[in-house]
């Protein structure tokens, strides 16, 4: 029987997490719409967009991970009622994230001059180059939104970012229609039009959330600290120490999936297409896991600040239960409706047949993904983030990829074996994140008793 206290944690986690999930649904809808609209324009544009987006996905996840390092600090200060300090922390984090984003943008800017050496067909380069530059120009706005939403999400107002995302995504789809195809007085820009629409929507999202933070009453107590904080190198070093391990963790995870995609291409074109389709389908589960785990991380950080270890443990348990329940639902959906979902993305019979063979592995993958996301976010909420980078490097890159290669190529299980390397790495990460989370809990308890 579920106790009233635990039931309350379920309610509060869902109350925070559902708006985050709805915002992510909007992002996925946009991704699907982008793919369909560019694909209907012409195939070379779709190929060029796929290449550029795959390159920038790593940058986006590094930026998201770096901003996530702010969660424990904002949550702890919010739990202590230090409203001015919350605003000051976000302002300092904005500076740290700006420096990190500038470094990544510089690296990607240099990379632009080597696009012709990245193995892409010569005919695609005139499409790739302008699209690459426009997406590069949108990266500062990705960073700004990620940081500003830490203020709204960390203070339990997750609907603010949700509405910003939905409004921006609607604008993006409208912009695609006008600028890709040249509707009415607008020029027909093709892929470049899709890029400009993405840039404008990302600017719009930042303007929306900035206006909400400035104008809504609930944020007034935090603005005093935000606008009255001095530049402090020690604060920046602290933020970097909290943020960099989380960024590396998310970057390593993204790199592992990218490497597996490359190895799928070694097997064949059909296998590569099937792998891409099944990973796209898997984002339906991932979206909910990460949204709900982010809500759990906020609650863990809040109780960390209050030094209420009992409620912290209960909130983490509630988060685990919710994510497991979602994984069970996702498993049933993929088991009964997997072939239909796969058919939505491709009409190629060979690709569909190959992707359907991966469904048992996809179901197994759900529990690995849910639990590693759960305990990575629980650990992040405690601010004990130092182990996250080495755990990620060992689990994703030193176990996940080699196991996939071993099963796929040495044991000759082909794509099935390669795909099973992913849950092997994720389960390893889940176990290590859980171990360090329990260790952080024990350390906190000992500190409070001493």
Coordinates of C-alpha atoms in Angstrom, one line a residue:
X1 CA 0.0 0.0 0.0
X2 CA 1.3 3.5 -0.9
X3 CA 1.7 5.8 2.0
X4 CA 0.1 9.3 1.9
X5 CA 3.5 10.9 2.0
X6 CA 4.9 8.9 -0.9
X7 CA 1.6 9.5 -2.9
X8 CA 2.2 13.3 -2.3
X9 CA 5.7 12.9 -3.8
X10 CA 4.2 11.2 -6.9
X11 CA 1.7 14.1 -7.3
X12 CA 4.3 16.9 -6.9
X13 CA 6.8 15.2 -9.2
X14 CA 4.2 14.8 -11.9
X15 CA 3.0 18.3 -11.4
X16 CA 6.5 19.6 -12.1
X17 CA 7.3 17.0 -14.8
X18 CA 4.3 17.0 -17.0
X19 CA 4.7 20.6 -18.2
X20 CA 8.4 19.8 -19.0
X21 CA 7.2 16.7 -20.9
X22 CA 4.6 18.8 -22.8
X23 CA 7.3 21.2 -23.8
X24 CA 9.4 18.3 -25.1
X25 CA 6.5 16.9 -27.1
X26 CA 6.5 20.3 -28.9
X27 CA 10.2 19.9 -29.7
X28 CA 9.6 16.4 -31.1
X29 CA 6.7 17.5 -33.1
X30 CA 8.9 20.3 -34.5
X31 CA 11.6 17.8 -35.3
X32 CA 9.2 15.6 -37.2
X33 CA 7.7 18.6 -39.0
X34 CA 11.1 19.9 -40.0
X35 CA 12.1 16.5 -41.4
X36 CA 8.9 16.1 -43.4
X37 CA 8.8 19.7 -44.7
X38 CA 12.5 19.7 -45.8
X39 CA 12.1 16.1 -47.2
X40 CA 9.1 17.1 -49.3
X41 CA 11.1 20.0 -50.7
X42 CA 13.9 17.8 -52.1
X43 CA 16.1 14.8 -51.0
X44 CA 19.4 16.6 -51.2
X45 CA 18.1 19.3 -48.7
X46 CA 17.1 16.5 -46.4
X47 CA 20.5 14.8 -46.6
X48 CA 22.3 18.1 -46.0
X49 CA 20.0 18.9 -43.0
X50 CA 20.6 15.5 -41.5
X51 CA 24.3 15.9 -41.6
X52 CA 24.4 19.4 -40.1
X53 CA 21.8 18.6 -37.4
X54 CA 23.8 15.4 -36.4
X55 CA 26.9 17.6 -36.0
X56 CA 25.1 20.2 -33.9
X57 CA 23.2 17.7 -31.7
X58 CA 26.4 17.0 -29.8
X59 CA 26.9 20.8 -29.2
X60 CA 23.3 21.2 -28.1
X61 CA 23.5 18.3 -25.6
X62 CA 26.8 19.7 -24.2
X63 CA 25.1 23.1 -23.7
X64 CA 22.1 21.4 -22.0
X65 CA 24.3 19.4 -19.8
X66 CA 26.3 22.4 -18.8
X67 CA 23.2 24.4 -17.8
X68 CA 21.9 21.4 -15.8
X69 CA 24.8 21.9 -13.4
X70 CA 22.9 24.9 -12.1
X71 CA 19.9 22.8 -10.9
X72 CA 21.3 21.7 -7.5
X73 CA 22.4 25.2 -6.6
X74 CA 19.0 26.8 -7.6
X75 CA 17.1 24.0 -5.9
X76 CA 19.1 24.2 -2.7
X77 CA 18.8 28.0 -2.4
X78 CA 15.1 27.8 -3.2
X79 CA 14.6 25.2 -0.5
X80 CA 16.4 27.6 1.9
X81 CA 14.1 30.5 0.9
X82 CA 17.1 32.5 -0.4
X83 CA 15.3 34.2 -3.3
X84 CA 17.9 36.9 -4.0
X85 CA 20.7 34.3 -4.0
X86 CA 18.7 32.3 -6.6
X87 CA 18.7 35.2 -8.9
X88 CA 22.4 35.9 -8.3
X89 CA 23.3 32.2 -9.0
X90 CA 21.4 32.3 -12.3
X91 CA 23.3 35.5 -13.3
X92 CA 26.7 34.0 -12.5
X93 CA 25.6 30.8 -14.4
X94 CA 24.7 32.9 -17.4
X95 CA 28.2 34.3 -17.5
X96 CA 29.8 30.8 -17.1
X97 CA 27.5 29.3 -19.7
X98 CA 28.3 32.2 -22.1
X99 CA 32.0 31.4 -21.9
X100 CA 31.4 27.7 -22.4
X101 CA 29.1 28.4 -25.4
X102 CA 31.6 30.8 -26.9
X103 CA 34.3 28.1 -26.7
X104 CA 32.0 25.6 -28.5
X105 CA 30.9 28.1 -31.1
X106 CA 34.6 28.9 -31.8
X107 CA 35.3 25.2 -32.3
X108 CA 32.3 24.8 -34.6
X109 CA 33.3 28.0 -36.4
X110 CA 36.7 26.5 -37.2
X111 CA 35.0 23.2 -38.2
X112 CA 33.1 25.1 -40.8
X113 CA 36.3 25.6 -42.9
X114 CA 36.7 21.8 -42.9
X115 CA 33.2 20.8 -44.0
X116 CA 34.5 19.7 -47.4
X117 CA 36.8 17.2 -45.7
X118 CA 34.0 15.5 -43.7
X119 CA 33.2 12.9 -46.3
X120 CA 30.0 14.5 -47.7
X121 CA 29.1 14.5 -51.4
X122 CA 30.4 17.5 -53.3
X123 CA 27.0 18.3 -54.6
X124 CA 25.6 18.8 -51.0
X125 CA 28.3 21.4 -50.0
X126 CA 26.4 24.4 -51.4
X127 CA 23.4 23.4 -49.3
X128 CA 25.4 22.4 -46.2
X129 CA 27.5 25.6 -45.9
X130 CA 24.8 28.3 -45.5
X131 CA 22.6 26.0 -43.3
X132 CA 25.6 25.3 -41.1
X133 CA 26.3 29.0 -40.5
X134 CA 22.7 29.8 -39.7
X135 CA 22.4 26.9 -37.1
X136 CA 25.8 28.1 -35.7
X137 CA 24.3 31.6 -35.2
X138 CA 21.4 30.1 -33.3
X139 CA 23.6 28.4 -30.6
X140 CA 23.8 31.5 -28.3
X141 CA 20.0 31.5 -28.1
X142 CA 20.0 27.8 -27.2
X143 CA 22.4 28.6 -24.4
X144 CA 20.3 31.6 -23.1
X145 CA 17.1 29.6 -23.0
X146 CA 18.7 26.7 -21.2
X147 CA 20.0 28.9 -18.5
X148 CA 16.9 31.1 -18.1
X149 CA 14.7 28.0 -17.8
X150 CA 16.8 26.9 -14.8
X151 CA 15.3 29.9 -12.9
X152 CA 11.7 29.1 -13.9
X153 CA 12.0 25.3 -13.5
X154 CA 14.2 25.5 -10.4
X155 CA 11.6 27.6 -8.6
X156 CA 8.8 25.1 -9.5
X157 CA 7.3 27.1 -12.4
X158 CA 7.8 24.6 -15.2
X159 CA 4.9 25.9 -17.3
X160 CA 6.9 29.0 -18.3
X161 CA 9.4 27.1 -20.4
X162 CA 6.6 24.9 -21.7
X163 CA 4.6 27.8 -23.2
X164 CA 7.8 29.4 -24.6
X165 CA 8.7 26.1 -26.4
X166 CA 5.2 25.6 -27.8
X167 CA 5.0 29.2 -29.0
X168 CA 8.5 29.1 -30.6
X169 CA 7.8 25.7 -32.2
X170 CA 4.6 27.0 -33.8
X171 CA 6.5 30.0 -35.2
X172 CA 9.1 27.6 -36.5
X173 CA 6.6 25.5 -38.4
X174 CA 4.9 28.6 -39.8
X175 CA 8.3 30.0 -40.8
X176 CA 9.3 26.7 -42.5
X177 CA 6.1 26.8 -44.6
X178 CA 6.7 30.4 -45.7
X179 CA 10.5 30.3 -46.3
X180 CA 11.1 26.8 -47.6
X181 CA 8.4 26.9 -50.2
X182 CA 8.2 30.7 -50.8
X183 CA 4.6 31.3 -49.9
X184 CA 3.1 34.7 -50.9
X185 CA 5.6 37.5 -50.8
X186 CA 8.3 35.4 -49.1
X187 CA 11.3 34.1 -51.2
X188 CA 11.7 30.3 -51.8
X189 CA 14.8 29.6 -49.8
X190 CA 14.6 25.8 -49.4
X191 CA 16.9 24.5 -46.7
X192 CA 18.3 27.9 -45.9
X193 CA 14.7 29.0 -45.2
X194 CA 14.4 26.1 -42.7
X195 CA 17.6 27.3 -41.0
X196 CA 16.4 30.9 -40.8
X197 CA 13.1 29.8 -39.4
X198 CA 15.0 27.8 -36.7
X199 CA 17.1 30.8 -35.9
X200 CA 14.1 33.2 -35.6
X201 CA 12.2 30.8 -33.4
X202 CA 15.1 30.3 -31.0
X203 CA 15.4 34.1 -30.7
X204 CA 11.6 34.3 -30.1
X205 CA 11.8 31.6 -27.4
X206 CA 14.5 33.6 -25.5
X207 CA 12.4 36.8 -25.8
X208 CA 9.3 35.0 -24.5
X209 CA 10.9 33.5 -21.4
X210 CA 12.8 36.7 -20.7
X211 CA 9.6 38.7 -20.8
X212 CA 7.9 36.1 -18.5
X213 CA 10.7 36.3 -16.0
X214 CA 10.7 40.1 -16.0
X215 CA 6.9 40.7 -16.0
X216 CA 5.3 37.8 -14.0
X217 CA 4.9 38.5 -10.3
X218 CA 6.2 35.1 -9.1
X219 CA 9.7 36.0 -10.4
X220 CA 10.0 39.4 -8.8
X221 CA 11.8 38.2 -5.6
X222 CA 14.6 36.6 -7.7
X223 CA 15.3 39.6 -10.0
X224 CA 16.9 41.7 -7.3
X225 CA 19.7 39.2 -6.9
X226 CA 19.9 38.8 -10.7
X227 CA 20.5 42.4 -11.4
X228 CA 22.6 43.2 -8.4
X229 CA 25.4 40.7 -8.5
X230 CA 29.2 41.3 -8.9
X231 CA 31.4 39.5 -11.2
X232 CA 33.0 36.7 -9.1
X233 CA 35.6 34.3 -10.5
X234 CA 35.3 32.0 -7.5
X235 CA 31.5 31.6 -8.2
X236 CA 32.3 30.9 -11.9
X237 CA 34.8 28.2 -10.9
X238 CA 32.2 26.7 -8.6
X239 CA 29.6 26.7 -11.4
X240 CA 32.1 25.2 -13.9
X241 CA 32.9 22.4 -11.4
X242 CA 29.2 21.6 -11.1
X243 CA 28.4 22.0 -14.8
X244 CA 31.3 20.4 -16.7
X245 CA 30.8 16.8 -15.4
X246 CA 27.1 16.9 -16.3
X247 CA 28.0 18.3 -19.8
X248 CA 30.6 15.6 -20.3
X249 CA 28.1 12.9 -19.2
X250 CA 25.5 14.0 -21.7
X251 CA 28.1 14.6 -24.4
X252 CA 29.5 11.1 -23.9
X253 CA 26.1 9.5 -24.1
X254 CA 25.3 11.4 -27.4
X255 CA 28.7 10.3 -28.8
X256 CA 28.0 6.7 -28.0
X257 CA 24.8 6.8 -30.0
X258 CA 26.5 8.5 -32.8
X259 CA 29.3 5.9 -32.9
X260 CA 26.7 3.1 -33.0
X261 CA 25.0 4.8 -35.9
X262 CA 28.3 4.9 -37.7
X263 CA 28.9 1.2 -37.1
X264 CA 25.4 0.4 -38.2
X265 CA 26.4 2.0 -41.6
X266 CA 29.3 -0.4 -41.8
X267 CA 26.8 -3.3 -41.9
X268 CA 24.7 -1.8 -44.7
X269 CA 22.4 0.9 -45.8
X270 CA 19.2 -0.9 -44.7
X271 CA 20.7 -1.5 -41.3
X272 CA 21.7 2.1 -40.9
X273 CA 18.2 3.2 -41.9
X274 CA 16.6 0.7 -39.5
X275 CA 18.9 1.9 -36.7
X276 CA 18.0 5.6 -37.3
X277 CA 14.3 4.7 -37.3
X278 CA 14.4 2.7 -34.1
X279 CA 16.4 5.4 -32.3
X280 CA 13.8 8.0 -33.5
X281 CA 11.0 5.8 -32.1
X282 CA 12.9 5.4 -28.8
X283 CA 12.9 9.2 -28.3
X284 CA 9.2 8.9 -27.4
X285 CA 10.2 7.1 -24.2
X286 CA 13.4 9.2 -23.6
X287 CA 11.4 12.4 -23.7
X288 CA 9.2 11.4 -20.8
X289 CA 12.1 9.8 -18.8
X290 CA 14.2 13.0 -19.0
X291 CA 11.3 15.4 -18.3
X292 CA 10.1 13.5 -15.2
X293 CA 13.7 12.9 -14.0
X294 CA 14.4 16.6 -14.3
X295 CA 11.4 17.2 -12.1
X296 CA 12.8 14.7 -9.6
X297 CA 16.2 16.4 -9.7
X298 CA 14.6 19.7 -8.9
X299 CA 12.8 18.2 -5.9
X300 CA 16.0 16.4 -4.7
X301 CA 17.9 19.7 -4.9
X302 CA 15.2 21.5 -2.9
X303 CA 15.2 18.9 -0.1
X304 CA 19.0 19.0 -0.2
X305 CA 18.9 22.7 0.5
X306 CA 16.4 22.1 3.3
X307 CA 18.6 19.3 4.7
X308 CA 15.5 17.1 4.8
X309 CA 17.1 13.8 4.0
X310 CA 13.9 11.7 4.6
X311 CA 11.9 13.7 2.1
X312 CA 14.9 13.7 -0.3
X313 CA 15.0 9.9 -0.2
X314 CA 11.2 9.6 -0.7
X315 CA 11.3 12.0 -3.6
X316 CA 14.0 10.0 -5.3
X317 CA 12.0 6.8 -4.7
X318 CA 8.8 8.4 -6.1
X319 CA 10.8 9.5 -9.2
X320 CA 12.2 6.0 -9.7
X321 CA 8.7 4.4 -9.4
X322 CA 7.2 6.9 -11.9
X323 CA 10.0 6.3 -14.4
X324 CA 9.6 2.5 -14.1
X325 CA 5.9 2.9 -14.7
X326 CA 6.5 4.9 -17.8
X327 CA 9.0 2.3 -19.0
X328 CA 6.4 -0.4 -18.6
X329 CA 3.8 1.6 -20.6
X330 CA 6.4 2.4 -23.3
X331 CA 7.3 -1.3 -23.5
X332 CA 3.6 -2.2 -24.1
X333 CA 3.3 0.5 -26.7
X334 CA 6.4 -0.7 -28.6
X335 CA 5.4 -4.3 -28.3
X336 CA 1.8 -3.9 -29.7
X337 CA 2.3 -0.8 -31.9
X338 CA 6.0 -0.9 -32.8
X339 CA 5.5 -2.0 -36.4
X340 CA 2.9 0.7 -37.0
X341 CA 5.2 3.4 -35.5
X342 CA 8.1 2.2 -37.6
X343 CA 5.9 2.3 -40.7
X344 CA 5.2 6.0 -40.0
X345 CA 8.8 6.8 -40.7
X346 CA 9.6 4.6 -43.7
X347 CA 7.7 2.7 -46.4
X348 CA 10.7 0.6 -47.3
X349 CA 9.8 -3.1 -46.6
X350 CA 13.4 -4.2 -45.9
X351 CA 14.0 -1.3 -43.5
X352 CA 10.7 -2.0 -41.7
X353 CA 11.5 -5.8 -41.4
X354 CA 15.0 -5.0 -40.0
X355 CA 13.6 -2.4 -37.5
X356 CA 10.9 -4.7 -36.3
X357 CA 13.6 -7.3 -35.4
X358 CA 15.0 -4.7 -33.0
X359 CA 11.8 -4.3 -31.0
X360 CA 12.7 -6.9 -28.3
X361 CA 16.0 -5.0 -27.8
X362 CA 14.2 -1.7 -27.8
X363 CA 11.9 -2.9 -24.9
X364 CA 15.0 -4.1 -22.9
X365 CA 16.6 -0.7 -23.7
X366 CA 13.6 1.2 -22.0
X367 CA 14.4 0.0 -18.5
X368 CA 18.2 0.7 -18.9
X369 CA 17.5 4.2 -20.3
X370 CA 14.9 5.0 -17.6
X371 CA 17.1 3.9 -14.7
X372 CA 20.3 5.6 -15.8
X373 CA 18.3 8.8 -16.4
X374 CA 16.7 8.5 -13.0
X375 CA 19.8 8.1 -11.0
X376 CA 21.9 10.5 -13.1
X377 CA 19.3 13.2 -12.3
X378 CA 19.0 12.1 -8.6
X379 CA 22.8 12.4 -8.3
X380 CA 22.8 15.8 -10.1
X381 CA 20.2 17.0 -7.6
X382 CA 22.5 16.3 -4.6
X383 CA 25.3 18.4 -6.3
X384 CA 27.7 15.4 -6.0
X385 CA 28.4 15.5 -9.8
X386 CA 32.1 14.9 -9.9
X387 CA 31.7 11.1 -10.6
X388 CA 29.3 11.7 -13.5
X389 CA 32.0 12.3 -16.2
X390 CA 34.1 9.2 -15.5
X391 CA 31.0 7.1 -15.1
X392 CA 29.8 8.2 -18.5
X393 CA 33.1 7.7 -20.2
X394 CA 33.5 4.2 -18.7
X395 CA 29.8 3.1 -19.2
X396 CA 29.0 4.6 -22.6
X397 CA 32.3 4.6 -24.4
X398 CA 34.3 1.8 -22.7
X399 CA 31.5 -0.7 -22.2
X400 CA 28.5 0.2 -24.5
X401 CA 30.4 0.7 -27.7
X402 CA 32.9 -2.3 -27.3
X403 CA 30.0 -4.6 -26.3
X404 CA 28.0 -3.5 -29.3
X405 CA 31.1 -4.1 -31.6
X406 CA 31.8 -7.5 -30.0
X407 CA 28.2 -8.8 -30.4
X408 CA 27.6 -7.2 -33.8
X409 CA 30.9 -8.0 -35.5
X410 CA 32.9 -10.6 -33.6
X411 CA 29.9 -12.8 -32.7
X412 CA 28.3 -11.8 -36.0
X413 CA 24.9 -10.9 -34.5
X414 CA 24.9 -7.9 -36.9
X415 CA 22.5 -5.0 -36.1
X416 CA 20.8 -6.9 -33.2
X417 CA 24.2 -7.3 -31.4
X418 CA 25.3 -3.8 -32.1
X419 CA 22.0 -2.4 -30.7
X420 CA 22.3 -4.5 -27.5
X421 CA 25.6 -2.7 -26.7
X422 CA 23.5 0.4 -25.8
X423 CA 21.5 -1.1 -22.9
X424 CA 24.7 -2.8 -21.7
X425 CA 26.3 0.6 -21.3
X426 CA 23.1 2.2 -19.9
X427 CA 22.6 -0.5 -17.2
X428 CA 26.3 -0.1 -16.2
X429 CA 25.8 3.7 -15.9
X430 CA 22.5 3.2 -13.9
X431 CA 24.2 0.9 -11.4
X432 CA 27.1 3.3 -10.9
X433 CA 24.9 6.4 -10.6
X434 CA 22.8 4.6 -8.1
X435 CA 25.9 3.6 -6.0
X436 CA 27.1 7.2 -5.9
X437 CA 23.7 8.6 -5.2
X438 CA 23.4 6.3 -2.1
X439 CA 26.9 7.3 -1.2
X440 CA 26.0 11.0 -1.4
X441 CA 22.9 10.4 0.7
X442 CA 25.1 8.7 3.4
X443 CA 27.6 11.5 3.3
X444 CA 24.9 14.1 3.7
X445 CA 23.4 12.3 6.7
X446 CA 26.8 11.9 8.4
X447 CA 27.5 15.6 7.8
X448 CA 24.2 16.7 9.4
X449 CA 24.8 14.5 12.4
X450 CA 28.3 15.7 13.0

